Amino acid sequence: MAFCKQCGTQLSDGSTFCPSCGTKNDDGQSNSRQDQYNQQANPNPNYYHVPNDAEDNKLISILCYVGILFLIPYLTKPESPFVKFHSNQGLVLFLLALVSGAVGRIPLLGWIVGAICGVFVFVCFILGIVNVCNGDMKKLPIIGEIEILK
């Protein structure tokens, strides 16, 4: 039994394209159900999926988005991919907040850029906490691709 490598939809035998998302099916690569689950549960290939990891570490992972406190989860739960992912996102967000604060001290143009960055940091802060509460490992917009902690 084959599954779509993109969306995980069950494919009928001999199908060339996924009926759900349209991805081309490679006949030589039929992934197992567990592979499909891991791919759906964790779309980020740099972090592997551990069962119950998100559920067990939701509360502490919220700290990842509260400034320098991202270090607490990162240092106390180093084996958790969920915590590592959100610690990295929190670190990048923290560094952006520092830069926007420094730029905001420059008169006129700096104030405008600092204010826009400040709003963006706040929105990313909310998105990060929502992602943690939902148990998702979704990257933050624009800055989420930056990976500092591995």
PDB file of C-alpha atoms in Angstrom:
ATOM      1  CA  MET A   1       0.000   0.000   0.000  1.00  0.00           C
ATOM      2  CA  ALA A   2       1.495   3.359  -1.023  1.00  0.00           C
ATOM      3  CA  PHE A   3       1.098   6.804   0.470  1.00  0.00           C
ATOM      4  CA  CYS A   4       1.784  10.235  -1.012  1.00  0.00           C
ATOM      5  CA  LYS A   5       5.192  11.470   0.085  1.00  0.00           C
ATOM      6  CA  GLN A   6       3.911  15.057   0.200  1.00  0.00           C
ATOM      7  CA  CYS A   7       0.557  14.914   2.017  1.00  0.00           C
ATOM      8  CA  GLY A   8       0.289  11.294   3.233  1.00  0.00           C
ATOM      9  CA  THR A   9      -2.912  10.431   1.346  1.00  0.00           C
ATOM     10  CA  GLN A  10      -3.354   6.732   0.608  1.00  0.00           C
ATOM     11  CA  LEU A  11      -2.743   6.056  -3.086  1.00  0.00           C
ATOM     12  CA  SER A  12      -4.418   3.403  -5.176  1.00  0.00           C
ATOM     13  CA  ASP A  13      -2.127   0.868  -6.820  1.00  0.00           C
ATOM     14  CA  GLY A  14      -0.535   2.155 -10.002  1.00  0.00           C
ATOM     15  CA  SER A  15      -1.515   5.799  -9.495  1.00  0.00           C
ATOM     16  CA  THR A  16       0.949   8.282 -10.983  1.00  0.00           C
ATOM     17  CA  PHE A  17      -0.236  11.397  -9.155  1.00  0.00           C
ATOM     18  CA  CYS A  18      -1.767  11.985  -5.717  1.00  0.00           C
ATOM     19  CA  PRO A  19      -5.501  12.714  -6.037  1.00  0.00           C
ATOM     20  CA  SER A  20      -5.312  15.102  -3.076  1.00  0.00           C
ATOM     21  CA  CYS A  21      -2.276  17.328  -3.713  1.00  0.00           C
ATOM     22  CA  GLY A  22      -1.151  16.336  -7.226  1.00  0.00           C
ATOM     23  CA  THR A  23       2.380  15.263  -6.282  1.00  0.00           C
ATOM     24  CA  LYS A  24       3.978  12.774  -8.646  1.00  0.00           C
ATOM     25  CA  ASN A  25       4.183   9.278  -7.151  1.00  0.00           C
ATOM     26  CA  ASP A  26       7.535   7.494  -7.440  1.00  0.00           C
ATOM     27  CA  ASP A  27       6.666   3.821  -7.888  1.00  0.00           C
ATOM     28  CA  GLY A  28      10.027   2.711  -6.483  1.00  0.00           C
ATOM     29  CA  GLN A  29       9.516   4.643  -3.256  1.00  0.00           C
ATOM     30  CA  SER A  30       6.524   3.482  -1.278  1.00  0.00           C
ATOM     31  CA  ASN A  31       6.909   4.829   2.230  1.00  0.00           C
ATOM     32  CA  SER A  32       5.707   2.968   5.278  1.00  0.00           C
ATOM     33  CA  ARG A  33       2.814   4.245   7.343  1.00  0.00           C
ATOM     34  CA  GLN A  34       5.236   5.258  10.152  1.00  0.00           C
ATOM     35  CA  ASP A  35       7.354   7.295   7.707  1.00  0.00           C
ATOM     36  CA  GLN A  36       4.233   9.054   6.530  1.00  0.00           C
ATOM     37  CA  TYR A  37       3.184   9.789  10.108  1.00  0.00           C
ATOM     38  CA  ASN A  38       6.607  11.206  10.948  1.00  0.00           C
ATOM     39  CA  GLN A  39       6.572  13.375   7.841  1.00  0.00           C
ATOM     40  CA  GLN A  40       3.110  14.748   8.622  1.00  0.00           C
ATOM     41  CA  ALA A  41       3.767  15.252  12.321  1.00  0.00           C
ATOM     42  CA  ASN A  42       7.090  16.971  11.677  1.00  0.00           C
ATOM     43  CA  PRO A  43       7.410  18.735   8.335  1.00  0.00           C
ATOM     44  CA  ASN A  44      10.802  20.105   9.396  1.00  0.00           C
ATOM     45  CA  PRO A  45      13.425  17.527   8.302  1.00  0.00           C
ATOM     46  CA  ASN A  46      16.104  18.904  10.652  1.00  0.00           C
ATOM     47  CA  TYR A  47      14.185  17.715  13.710  1.00  0.00           C
ATOM     48  CA  TYR A  48      13.097  14.085  14.042  1.00  0.00           C
ATOM     49  CA  HIS A  49       9.767  13.094  15.588  1.00  0.00           C
ATOM     50  CA  VAL A  50       9.581  11.567  19.064  1.00  0.00           C
ATOM     51  CA  PRO A  51       6.169  10.272  20.221  1.00  0.00           C
ATOM     52  CA  ASN A  52       4.583  12.429  22.976  1.00  0.00           C
ATOM     53  CA  ASP A  53       7.512  14.867  22.841  1.00  0.00           C
ATOM     54  CA  ALA A  54       5.322  17.880  22.108  1.00  0.00           C
ATOM     55  CA  GLU A  55       2.680  16.904  24.664  1.00  0.00           C
ATOM     56  CA  ASP A  56       5.263  16.328  27.409  1.00  0.00           C
ATOM     57  CA  ASN A  57       7.158  19.572  26.781  1.00  0.00           C
ATOM     58  CA  LYS A  58       4.483  22.132  25.903  1.00  0.00           C
ATOM     59  CA  LEU A  59       4.564  24.029  29.170  1.00  0.00           C
ATOM     60  CA  ILE A  60       8.322  24.468  29.342  1.00  0.00           C
ATOM     61  CA  SER A  61       8.522  25.256  25.621  1.00  0.00           C
ATOM     62  CA  ILE A  62       6.394  28.368  26.111  1.00  0.00           C
ATOM     63  CA  LEU A  63       9.413  29.864  27.883  1.00  0.00           C
ATOM     64  CA  CYS A  64      11.328  29.680  24.602  1.00  0.00           C
ATOM     65  CA  TYR A  65       9.505  32.784  23.405  1.00  0.00           C
ATOM     66  CA  VAL A  66      10.014  34.879  26.549  1.00  0.00           C
ATOM     67  CA  GLY A  67      13.321  36.627  25.878  1.00  0.00           C
ATOM     68  CA  ILE A  68      16.474  35.124  27.329  1.00  0.00           C
ATOM     69  CA  LEU A  69      14.389  32.457  29.082  1.00  0.00           C
ATOM     70  CA  PHE A  70      14.730  30.311  25.935  1.00  0.00           C
ATOM     71  CA  LEU A  71      17.870  28.978  27.648  1.00  0.00           C
ATOM     72  CA  ILE A  72      15.920  27.253  30.446  1.00  0.00           C
ATOM     73  CA  PRO A  73      14.116  24.722  28.229  1.00  0.00           C
ATOM     74  CA  TYR A  74      17.155  24.332  25.969  1.00  0.00           C
ATOM     75  CA  LEU A  75      19.434  23.435  28.887  1.00  0.00           C
ATOM     76  CA  THR A  76      16.954  21.335  30.862  1.00  0.00           C
ATOM     77  CA  LYS A  77      15.559  19.261  27.966  1.00  0.00           C
ATOM     78  CA  PRO A  78      18.483  18.840  25.520  1.00  0.00           C
ATOM     79  CA  GLU A  79      17.158  15.496  24.219  1.00  0.00           C
ATOM     80  CA  SER A  80      13.803  16.904  23.082  1.00  0.00           C
ATOM     81  CA  PRO A  81      13.540  17.859  19.387  1.00  0.00           C
ATOM     82  CA  PHE A  82      10.394  19.875  20.151  1.00  0.00           C
ATOM     83  CA  VAL A  83      12.214  21.967  22.755  1.00  0.00           C
ATOM     84  CA  LYS A  84      15.292  22.376  20.532  1.00  0.00           C
ATOM     85  CA  PHE A  85      13.172  23.610  17.635  1.00  0.00           C
ATOM     86  CA  HIS A  86      11.296  26.170  19.718  1.00  0.00           C
ATOM     87  CA  SER A  87      14.465  27.226  21.554  1.00  0.00           C
ATOM     88  CA  ASN A  88      16.044  28.037  18.205  1.00  0.00           C
ATOM     89  CA  GLN A  89      12.969  29.974  17.100  1.00  0.00           C
ATOM     90  CA  GLY A  90      12.950  31.837  20.441  1.00  0.00           C
ATOM     91  CA  LEU A  91      16.654  32.697  20.156  1.00  0.00           C
ATOM     92  CA  VAL A  92      16.194  34.136  16.670  1.00  0.00           C
ATOM     93  CA  LEU A  93      13.195  36.124  17.878  1.00  0.00           C
ATOM     94  CA  PHE A  94      15.173  37.381  20.896  1.00  0.00           C
ATOM     95  CA  LEU A  95      18.052  38.522  18.660  1.00  0.00           C
ATOM     96  CA  LEU A  96      15.606  40.333  16.358  1.00  0.00           C
ATOM     97  CA  ALA A  97      14.093  42.077  19.387  1.00  0.00           C
ATOM     98  CA  LEU A  98      17.569  43.219  20.481  1.00  0.00           C
ATOM     99  CA  VAL A  99      18.400  44.530  17.010  1.00  0.00           C
ATOM    100  CA  SER A 100      15.056  46.304  16.641  1.00  0.00           C
ATOM    101  CA  GLY A 101      15.553  47.903  20.068  1.00  0.00           C
ATOM    102  CA  ALA A 102      18.996  49.162  19.074  1.00  0.00           C
ATOM    103  CA  VAL A 103      17.748  50.464  15.712  1.00  0.00           C
ATOM    104  CA  GLY A 104      14.815  52.120  17.466  1.00  0.00           C
ATOM    105  CA  ARG A 105      17.223  54.457  19.280  1.00  0.00           C
ATOM    106  CA  ILE A 106      18.238  56.125  16.013  1.00  0.00           C
ATOM    107  CA  PRO A 107      16.157  59.279  15.484  1.00  0.00           C
ATOM    108  CA  LEU A 108      13.376  59.390  12.888  1.00  0.00           C
ATOM    109  CA  LEU A 109      14.023  56.553  10.431  1.00  0.00           C
ATOM    110  CA  GLY A 110      15.237  54.282  13.242  1.00  0.00           C
ATOM    111  CA  TRP A 111      12.087  54.970  15.219  1.00  0.00           C
ATOM    112  CA  ILE A 112       9.926  53.919  12.299  1.00  0.00           C
ATOM    113  CA  VAL A 113      11.958  50.777  11.536  1.00  0.00           C
ATOM    114  CA  GLY A 114      12.156  49.930  15.239  1.00  0.00           C
ATOM    115  CA  ALA A 115       8.390  50.285  15.637  1.00  0.00           C
ATOM    116  CA  ILE A 116       7.682  48.062  12.618  1.00  0.00           C
ATOM    117  CA  CYS A 117      10.152  45.446  13.867  1.00  0.00           C
ATOM    118  CA  GLY A 118       8.628  45.668  17.338  1.00  0.00           C
ATOM    119  CA  VAL A 119       5.172  44.878  15.980  1.00  0.00           C
ATOM    120  CA  PHE A 120       6.632  42.013  13.937  1.00  0.00           C
ATOM    121  CA  VAL A 121       8.404  40.630  17.049  1.00  0.00           C
ATOM    122  CA  PHE A 122       5.124  40.778  18.994  1.00  0.00           C
ATOM    123  CA  VAL A 123       3.228  38.956  16.233  1.00  0.00           C
ATOM    124  CA  CYS A 124       5.951  36.274  16.050  1.00  0.00           C
ATOM    125  CA  PHE A 125       5.851  35.963  19.856  1.00  0.00           C
ATOM    126  CA  ILE A 126       2.119  35.209  19.702  1.00  0.00           C
ATOM    127  CA  LEU A 127       2.543  32.807  16.747  1.00  0.00           C
ATOM    128  CA  GLY A 128       5.320  30.945  18.544  1.00  0.00           C
ATOM    129  CA  ILE A 129       3.258  30.441  21.685  1.00  0.00           C
ATOM    130  CA  VAL A 130       0.237  29.338  19.626  1.00  0.00           C
ATOM    131  CA  ASN A 131       2.441  26.821  17.782  1.00  0.00           C
ATOM    132  CA  VAL A 132       3.732  25.440  21.093  1.00  0.00           C
ATOM    133  CA  CYS A 133       0.219  25.150  22.523  1.00  0.00           C
ATOM    134  CA  ASN A 134      -0.922  23.309  19.384  1.00  0.00           C
ATOM    135  CA  GLY A 135       2.099  20.993  19.525  1.00  0.00           C
ATOM    136  CA  ASP A 136       3.310  22.197  16.108  1.00  0.00           C
ATOM    137  CA  MET A 137       6.850  22.732  14.918  1.00  0.00           C
ATOM    138  CA  LYS A 138       6.003  25.456  12.413  1.00  0.00           C
ATOM    139  CA  LYS A 139       8.640  28.010  11.542  1.00  0.00           C
ATOM    140  CA  LEU A 140       8.042  31.670  12.271  1.00  0.00           C
ATOM    141  CA  PRO A 141       7.468  33.889   9.223  1.00  0.00           C
ATOM    142  CA  ILE A 142      10.588  35.375   7.576  1.00  0.00           C
ATOM    143  CA  ILE A 143      13.011  34.630  10.464  1.00  0.00           C
ATOM    144  CA  GLY A 144      12.043  30.991  10.975  1.00  0.00           C
ATOM    145  CA  GLU A 145      14.515  29.685   8.400  1.00  0.00           C
ATOM    146  CA  ILE A 146      17.499  30.840  10.483  1.00  0.00           C
ATOM    147  CA  GLU A 147      18.978  27.978  12.454  1.00  0.00           C
ATOM    148  CA  ILE A 148      21.456  28.852  15.200  1.00  0.00           C
ATOM    149  CA  LEU A 149      20.886  26.076  17.753  1.00  0.00           C
ATOM    150  CA  LYS A 150      21.295  22.592  16.393  1.00  0.00           C
TER     151      LYS A 150
END
